[in-house]
Structure formats: structure tokens, C-alpha cells
Amino acid sequence: MYRRTRRAVVTSLLVSSVVCGGAVVLAPAAGAAVPAASCTVTPGPNDTYVTISGEGFTGPRKLNDGESTVDLAIGPDGTFLVKRFQKNVDYTVLAANEDQNFIFVNCKKVGTAATPKPENPQNTTPAQPGSRRDIAQGRAAGNQAGTAAAAKSCTTKPVPDKSGQQHSDAYWQAWTQAANRSFNRACHNN
């Protein structure tokens, strides 16, 4: 292949890869089916490192992070697994030889299943003991308990069940006041 032709082919592959945002696939030989190669970047616990994994590759290959290029150990099944401490970079798997399929493959960033994001962060964060939020939670729970106790009978006042819950004294004081107030209000209106 002439240099000019080779340069034109590589340049067009680079441009098409940037436009498509994925892997570049060279046309395989007639009758040969080539599986697609893929590469993913998954953050580790506490975002201290990333794990880069790939499949569908033939060796030798190199991993590029935009600043440096290192050799990859491709297994006999076409997979690799690497841990890196450079988290905020784009990784690319490069072919070492011109005749290899998939000249380069951009690695896709994926989330980790080990650290799911909470749906409602307010409800998952415990209130600080004695804080306004802690007292407000005590009032809300006491209000519900007082109304429920009044619905059952106006002869028995609500009593807090402190056995399985860890709350501050301020929480329980607010709970008791709110429970008694809602109990009395519900029973006097009947």
C-alpha cells in the first residue's frame, strides 16, 4: 500500500470514528465474520481508580490515555482487564499492526453497580441529633402517632416505642408534644 493511500485510509477512519463516537471496523476478508470489539471504563469503589475491560480483540494492542501508550495483555479469548488511577481521561485501544481489525476502539464510560445513587438523598441522610430537621421529624412522626391513637380510642394516649429506633432526646420530646397535641385535637373534635 502506498504511503499516500495508507494515510488517506487512516485519516478517513479517524474522522469517521470521531463522527460516529465508537469503534472503527475495517472490512473483513470475504466470508469471514469478525465479532465486534468493545471497551468499557468502570469507576472503582469510592472513585479511587477505574477498571478498563475489553473483549473481541486480537493481540498485540496498546492502551492510550491521551498522554501515554502502554502495551495491553490480550488473553487467548480476546479479553483484557486493567486498573488505572487516571480517572478523568478518555481511553482508546489501539492496534499495533496495520492488518488488525479494529484499528482503534474508544472506551465507553459506564457506572458501577456497587455504588447506586440514592433516589431521594434527603431521606437517606440521617438528621443530626437535636437539629431542626431531627426535631421536625419527631413532630411529624408524633403527629401521625397521635392521630392514629385517637382513631382507635380516645381513652389511651399515644406512647413512643423507643425499642428499635435510635433518636435524640430532642426528637422524642418533639414526638411526645406533637402526639399529645394531635391526639387531644382529634379527641375533642369527636
mmCIF file of C-alpha atoms in Angstrom:
data_model
loop_
_atom_site.group_PDB
_atom_site.id
_atom_site.type_symbol
_atom_site.label_atom_id
_atom_site.label_comp_id
_atom_site.label_asym_id
_atom_site.label_seq_id
_atom_site.Cartn_x
_atom_site.Cartn_y
_atom_site.Cartn_z
ATOM 1 C CA MET A 1 0.000 0.000 0.000
ATOM 2 C CA TYR A 2 1.408 3.389 -0.902
ATOM 3 C CA ARG A 3 2.025 5.900 1.883
ATOM 4 C CA ARG A 4 -0.424 8.418 0.481
ATOM 5 C CA THR A 5 -3.188 5.806 0.176
ATOM 6 C CA ARG A 6 -2.473 4.417 3.639
ATOM 7 C CA ARG A 7 -2.529 7.911 5.137
ATOM 8 C CA ALA A 8 -5.862 8.665 3.413
ATOM 9 C CA VAL A 9 -7.387 5.421 4.731
ATOM 10 C CA VAL A 10 -6.214 6.034 8.311
ATOM 11 C CA THR A 11 -7.352 9.674 8.182
ATOM 12 C CA SER A 12 -10.802 8.732 6.909
ATOM 13 C CA LEU A 13 -11.111 6.057 9.606
ATOM 14 C CA LEU A 14 -10.150 8.559 12.287
ATOM 15 C CA VAL A 15 -12.675 11.100 11.044
ATOM 16 C CA SER A 16 -15.468 8.541 10.778
ATOM 17 C CA SER A 17 -14.707 7.263 14.281
ATOM 18 C CA VAL A 18 -14.880 10.735 15.766
ATOM 19 C CA VAL A 19 -18.150 11.394 13.941
ATOM 20 C CA CYS A 20 -19.658 8.052 14.996
ATOM 21 C CA GLY A 21 -18.169 8.178 18.508
ATOM 22 C CA GLY A 22 -17.420 4.464 18.595
ATOM 23 C CA ALA A 23 -15.250 1.738 17.218
ATOM 24 C CA VAL A 24 -13.885 1.725 13.704
ATOM 25 C CA VAL A 25 -14.344 -1.567 11.920
ATOM 26 C CA LEU A 26 -12.295 -2.486 8.884
ATOM 27 C CA ALA A 27 -13.997 -4.673 6.313
ATOM 28 C CA PRO A 28 -13.145 -8.326 6.989
ATOM 29 C CA ALA A 29 -11.969 -10.726 4.336
ATOM 30 C CA ALA A 30 -14.718 -12.262 2.213
ATOM 31 C CA GLY A 31 -16.707 -14.882 4.134
ATOM 32 C CA ALA A 32 -15.051 -14.156 7.492
ATOM 33 C CA ALA A 33 -17.260 -12.970 10.344
ATOM 34 C CA VAL A 34 -15.472 -10.697 12.793
ATOM 35 C CA PRO A 35 -17.048 -10.108 16.221
ATOM 36 C CA ALA A 36 -17.273 -6.505 17.372
ATOM 37 C CA ALA A 37 -14.651 -5.331 19.822
ATOM 38 C CA SER A 38 -15.667 -3.224 22.812
ATOM 39 C CA CYS A 39 -14.009 -1.485 25.715
ATOM 40 C CA THR A 40 -15.534 -0.071 28.916
ATOM 41 C CA VAL A 41 -14.246 2.091 31.769
ATOM 42 C CA THR A 42 -15.878 1.424 35.143
ATOM 43 C CA PRO A 43 -15.164 3.519 38.273
ATOM 44 C CA GLY A 44 -13.943 1.580 41.302
ATOM 45 C CA PRO A 45 -15.279 1.905 44.851
ATOM 46 C CA ASN A 46 -15.092 5.474 46.175
ATOM 47 C CA ASP A 47 -13.896 6.613 42.726
ATOM 48 C CA THR A 48 -10.244 5.934 43.625
ATOM 49 C CA TYR A 49 -9.431 4.147 40.344
ATOM 50 C CA VAL A 50 -11.015 2.890 37.132
ATOM 51 C CA THR A 51 -11.146 -0.601 35.661
ATOM 52 C CA ILE A 52 -10.748 -0.820 31.900
ATOM 53 C CA SER A 53 -12.012 -4.022 30.316
ATOM 54 C CA GLY A 54 -12.344 -5.127 26.730
ATOM 55 C CA GLU A 55 -13.424 -8.056 24.607
ATOM 56 C CA GLY A 56 -13.236 -9.109 20.978
ATOM 57 C CA PHE A 57 -9.604 -8.059 20.427
ATOM 58 C CA THR A 58 -6.646 -9.822 18.853
ATOM 59 C CA GLY A 59 -3.184 -9.043 20.222
ATOM 60 C CA PRO A 60 -0.958 -7.146 20.249
ATOM 61 C CA ARG A 61 -2.783 -3.997 21.395
ATOM 62 C CA LYS A 62 -1.917 -0.778 23.179
ATOM 63 C CA LEU A 63 -3.915 1.384 25.618
ATOM 64 C CA ASN A 64 -3.754 5.141 25.096
ATOM 65 C CA ASP A 65 -4.907 7.720 27.665
ATOM 66 C CA GLY A 66 -4.176 10.811 25.596
ATOM 67 C CA GLU A 67 -0.706 11.285 27.091
ATOM 68 C CA SER A 68 0.900 7.860 27.141
ATOM 69 C CA THR A 69 0.566 4.479 25.438
ATOM 70 C CA VAL A 70 1.159 1.132 27.173
ATOM 71 C CA ASP A 71 1.025 -2.463 25.935
ATOM 72 C CA LEU A 72 -2.098 -4.488 26.767
ATOM 73 C CA ALA A 73 -2.053 -8.154 27.683
ATOM 74 C CA ILE A 74 -4.802 -9.629 25.492
ATOM 75 C CA GLY A 75 -5.938 -13.052 26.662
ATOM 76 C CA PRO A 76 -6.487 -16.024 24.327
ATOM 77 C CA ASP A 77 -10.239 -15.328 24.484
ATOM 78 C CA GLY A 78 -9.709 -11.734 23.239
ATOM 79 C CA THR A 79 -10.286 -10.019 26.588
ATOM 80 C CA PHE A 80 -8.218 -7.756 28.830
ATOM 81 C CA LEU A 81 -8.597 -6.113 32.243
ATOM 82 C CA VAL A 82 -6.536 -3.167 33.528
ATOM 83 C CA LYS A 83 -6.803 -0.902 36.592
ATOM 84 C CA ARG A 84 -5.614 2.689 36.305
ATOM 85 C CA PHE A 85 -5.571 5.619 38.721
ATOM 86 C CA GLN A 86 -6.146 8.157 35.934
ATOM 87 C CA LYS A 87 -9.906 8.541 36.268
ATOM 88 C CA ASN A 88 -10.890 11.548 34.194
ATOM 89 C CA VAL A 89 -9.339 10.684 30.858
ATOM 90 C CA ASP A 90 -10.614 9.079 27.669
ATOM 91 C CA TYR A 91 -9.059 5.685 26.976
ATOM 92 C CA THR A 92 -8.554 4.198 23.498
ATOM 93 C CA VAL A 93 -7.401 0.710 22.495
ATOM 94 C CA LEU A 94 -5.016 0.902 19.528
ATOM 95 C CA ALA A 95 -3.922 -1.785 17.088
ATOM 96 C CA ALA A 96 -0.186 -2.464 16.971
ATOM 97 C CA ASN A 97 -0.233 -3.757 13.369
ATOM 98 C CA GLU A 98 -1.862 -2.298 10.279
ATOM 99 C CA ASP A 99 -3.513 -5.568 9.262
ATOM 100 C CA GLN A 100 -5.532 -5.972 12.502
ATOM 101 C CA ASN A 101 -9.278 -5.447 12.645
ATOM 102 C CA PHE A 102 -10.471 -2.505 14.720
ATOM 103 C CA ILE A 103 -7.613 -0.013 14.248
ATOM 104 C CA PHE A 104 -8.749 1.741 17.404
ATOM 105 C CA VAL A 105 -11.696 1.475 19.797
ATOM 106 C CA ASN A 106 -12.788 4.304 22.089
ATOM 107 C CA CYS A 107 -13.624 3.020 25.570
ATOM 108 C CA LYS A 108 -17.060 3.915 26.899
ATOM 109 C CA LYS A 109 -17.513 5.108 30.477
ATOM 110 C CA VAL A 110 -20.129 3.194 32.468
ATOM 111 C CA GLY A 111 -21.425 3.472 36.020
ATOM 112 C CA THR A 112 -20.788 0.916 38.695
ATOM 113 C CA ALA A 113 -23.465 -1.253 40.234
ATOM 114 C CA ALA A 114 -21.638 -1.237 43.564
ATOM 115 C CA THR A 115 -22.460 2.407 44.268
ATOM 116 C CA PRO A 116 -26.072 3.099 43.311
ATOM 117 C CA LYS A 117 -27.235 6.675 43.537
ATOM 118 C CA PRO A 118 -29.955 7.281 46.137
ATOM 119 C CA GLU A 119 -33.313 8.306 44.705
ATOM 120 C CA ASN A 120 -34.097 10.799 47.454
ATOM 121 C CA PRO A 121 -30.936 11.951 49.244
ATOM 122 C CA GLN A 122 -32.890 13.823 51.949
ATOM 123 C CA ASN A 123 -34.447 10.624 53.268
ATOM 124 C CA THR A 124 -31.218 8.622 53.251
ATOM 125 C CA THR A 125 -29.150 11.098 55.259
ATOM 126 C CA PRO A 126 -29.810 10.813 58.993
ATOM 127 C CA ALA A 127 -30.630 14.061 60.768
ATOM 128 C CA GLN A 128 -28.089 15.396 63.239
ATOM 129 C CA PRO A 129 -29.273 14.800 66.832
ATOM 130 C CA GLY A 130 -31.009 17.910 68.149
ATOM 131 C CA SER A 131 -31.024 19.650 64.764
ATOM 132 C CA ARG A 132 -34.094 21.375 63.354
ATOM 133 C CA ARG A 133 -34.551 18.514 60.935
ATOM 134 C CA ASP A 134 -34.359 15.952 63.754
ATOM 135 C CA ILE A 135 -36.993 17.854 65.751
ATOM 136 C CA ALA A 136 -39.195 18.267 62.653
ATOM 137 C CA GLN A 137 -39.021 14.515 62.014
ATOM 138 C CA GLY A 138 -40.033 13.895 65.636
ATOM 139 C CA ARG A 139 -43.004 16.252 65.298
ATOM 140 C CA ALA A 140 -44.143 14.628 62.055
ATOM 141 C CA ALA A 141 -43.925 11.103 63.477
ATOM 142 C CA GLY A 142 -45.631 12.169 66.717
ATOM 143 C CA ASN A 143 -48.440 13.886 64.840
ATOM 144 C CA GLN A 144 -49.139 10.692 62.880
ATOM 145 C CA ALA A 145 -48.983 8.555 66.032
ATOM 146 C CA GLY A 146 -51.375 10.863 67.940
ATOM 147 C CA THR A 147 -53.924 10.874 65.128
ATOM 148 C CA ALA A 148 -53.703 7.071 64.771
ATOM 149 C CA ALA A 149 -54.135 6.558 68.552
ATOM 150 C CA ALA A 150 -57.178 8.866 68.618
ATOM 151 C CA ALA A 151 -58.729 6.951 65.730
ATOM 152 C CA LYS A 152 -58.505 3.743 67.780
ATOM 153 C CA SER A 153 -59.688 5.101 71.132
ATOM 154 C CA CYS A 154 -59.740 8.436 72.944
ATOM 155 C CA THR A 155 -59.049 6.744 76.274
ATOM 156 C CA THR A 156 -55.455 5.635 75.585
ATOM 157 C CA LYS A 157 -52.848 8.310 74.809
ATOM 158 C CA PRO A 158 -50.027 7.507 72.382
ATOM 159 C CA VAL A 159 -46.768 6.180 73.842
ATOM 160 C CA PRO A 160 -43.494 6.305 71.887
ATOM 161 C CA ASP A 161 -41.890 2.972 71.005
ATOM 162 C CA LYS A 162 -38.169 3.621 71.534
ATOM 163 C CA SER A 163 -37.112 -0.020 71.340
ATOM 164 C CA GLY A 164 -35.828 -0.265 67.751
ATOM 165 C CA GLN A 165 -35.068 3.327 66.849
ATOM 166 C CA GLN A 166 -32.056 5.475 67.663
ATOM 167 C CA HIS A 167 -33.204 9.091 68.047
ATOM 168 C CA SER A 168 -32.087 12.021 70.158
ATOM 169 C CA ASP A 169 -33.865 13.308 73.254
ATOM 170 C CA ALA A 170 -34.941 16.391 71.272
ATOM 171 C CA TYR A 171 -36.611 14.110 68.713
ATOM 172 C CA TRP A 172 -38.561 12.245 71.407
ATOM 173 C CA GLN A 173 -39.609 15.475 73.153
ATOM 174 C CA ALA A 174 -40.930 16.835 69.860
ATOM 175 C CA TRP A 175 -42.613 13.474 69.166
ATOM 176 C CA THR A 176 -44.387 13.469 72.555
ATOM 177 C CA GLN A 177 -45.590 17.085 72.253
ATOM 178 C CA ALA A 178 -46.900 16.579 68.710
ATOM 179 C CA ALA A 179 -48.506 13.210 69.539
ATOM 180 C CA ASN A 180 -50.342 14.634 72.579
ATOM 181 C CA ARG A 181 -51.449 17.731 70.645
ATOM 182 C CA SER A 182 -52.820 15.766 67.667
ATOM 183 C CA PHE A 183 -54.426 13.186 69.997
ATOM 184 C CA ASN A 184 -56.185 15.897 72.040
ATOM 185 C CA ARG A 185 -57.296 17.786 68.930
ATOM 186 C CA ALA A 186 -58.739 14.634 67.329
ATOM 187 C CA CYS A 187 -60.497 13.502 70.525
ATOM 188 C CA HIS A 188 -62.003 16.929 71.355
ATOM 189 C CA ASN A 189 -63.416 17.272 67.836
ATOM 190 C CA ASN A 190 -65.283 13.931 68.132
#
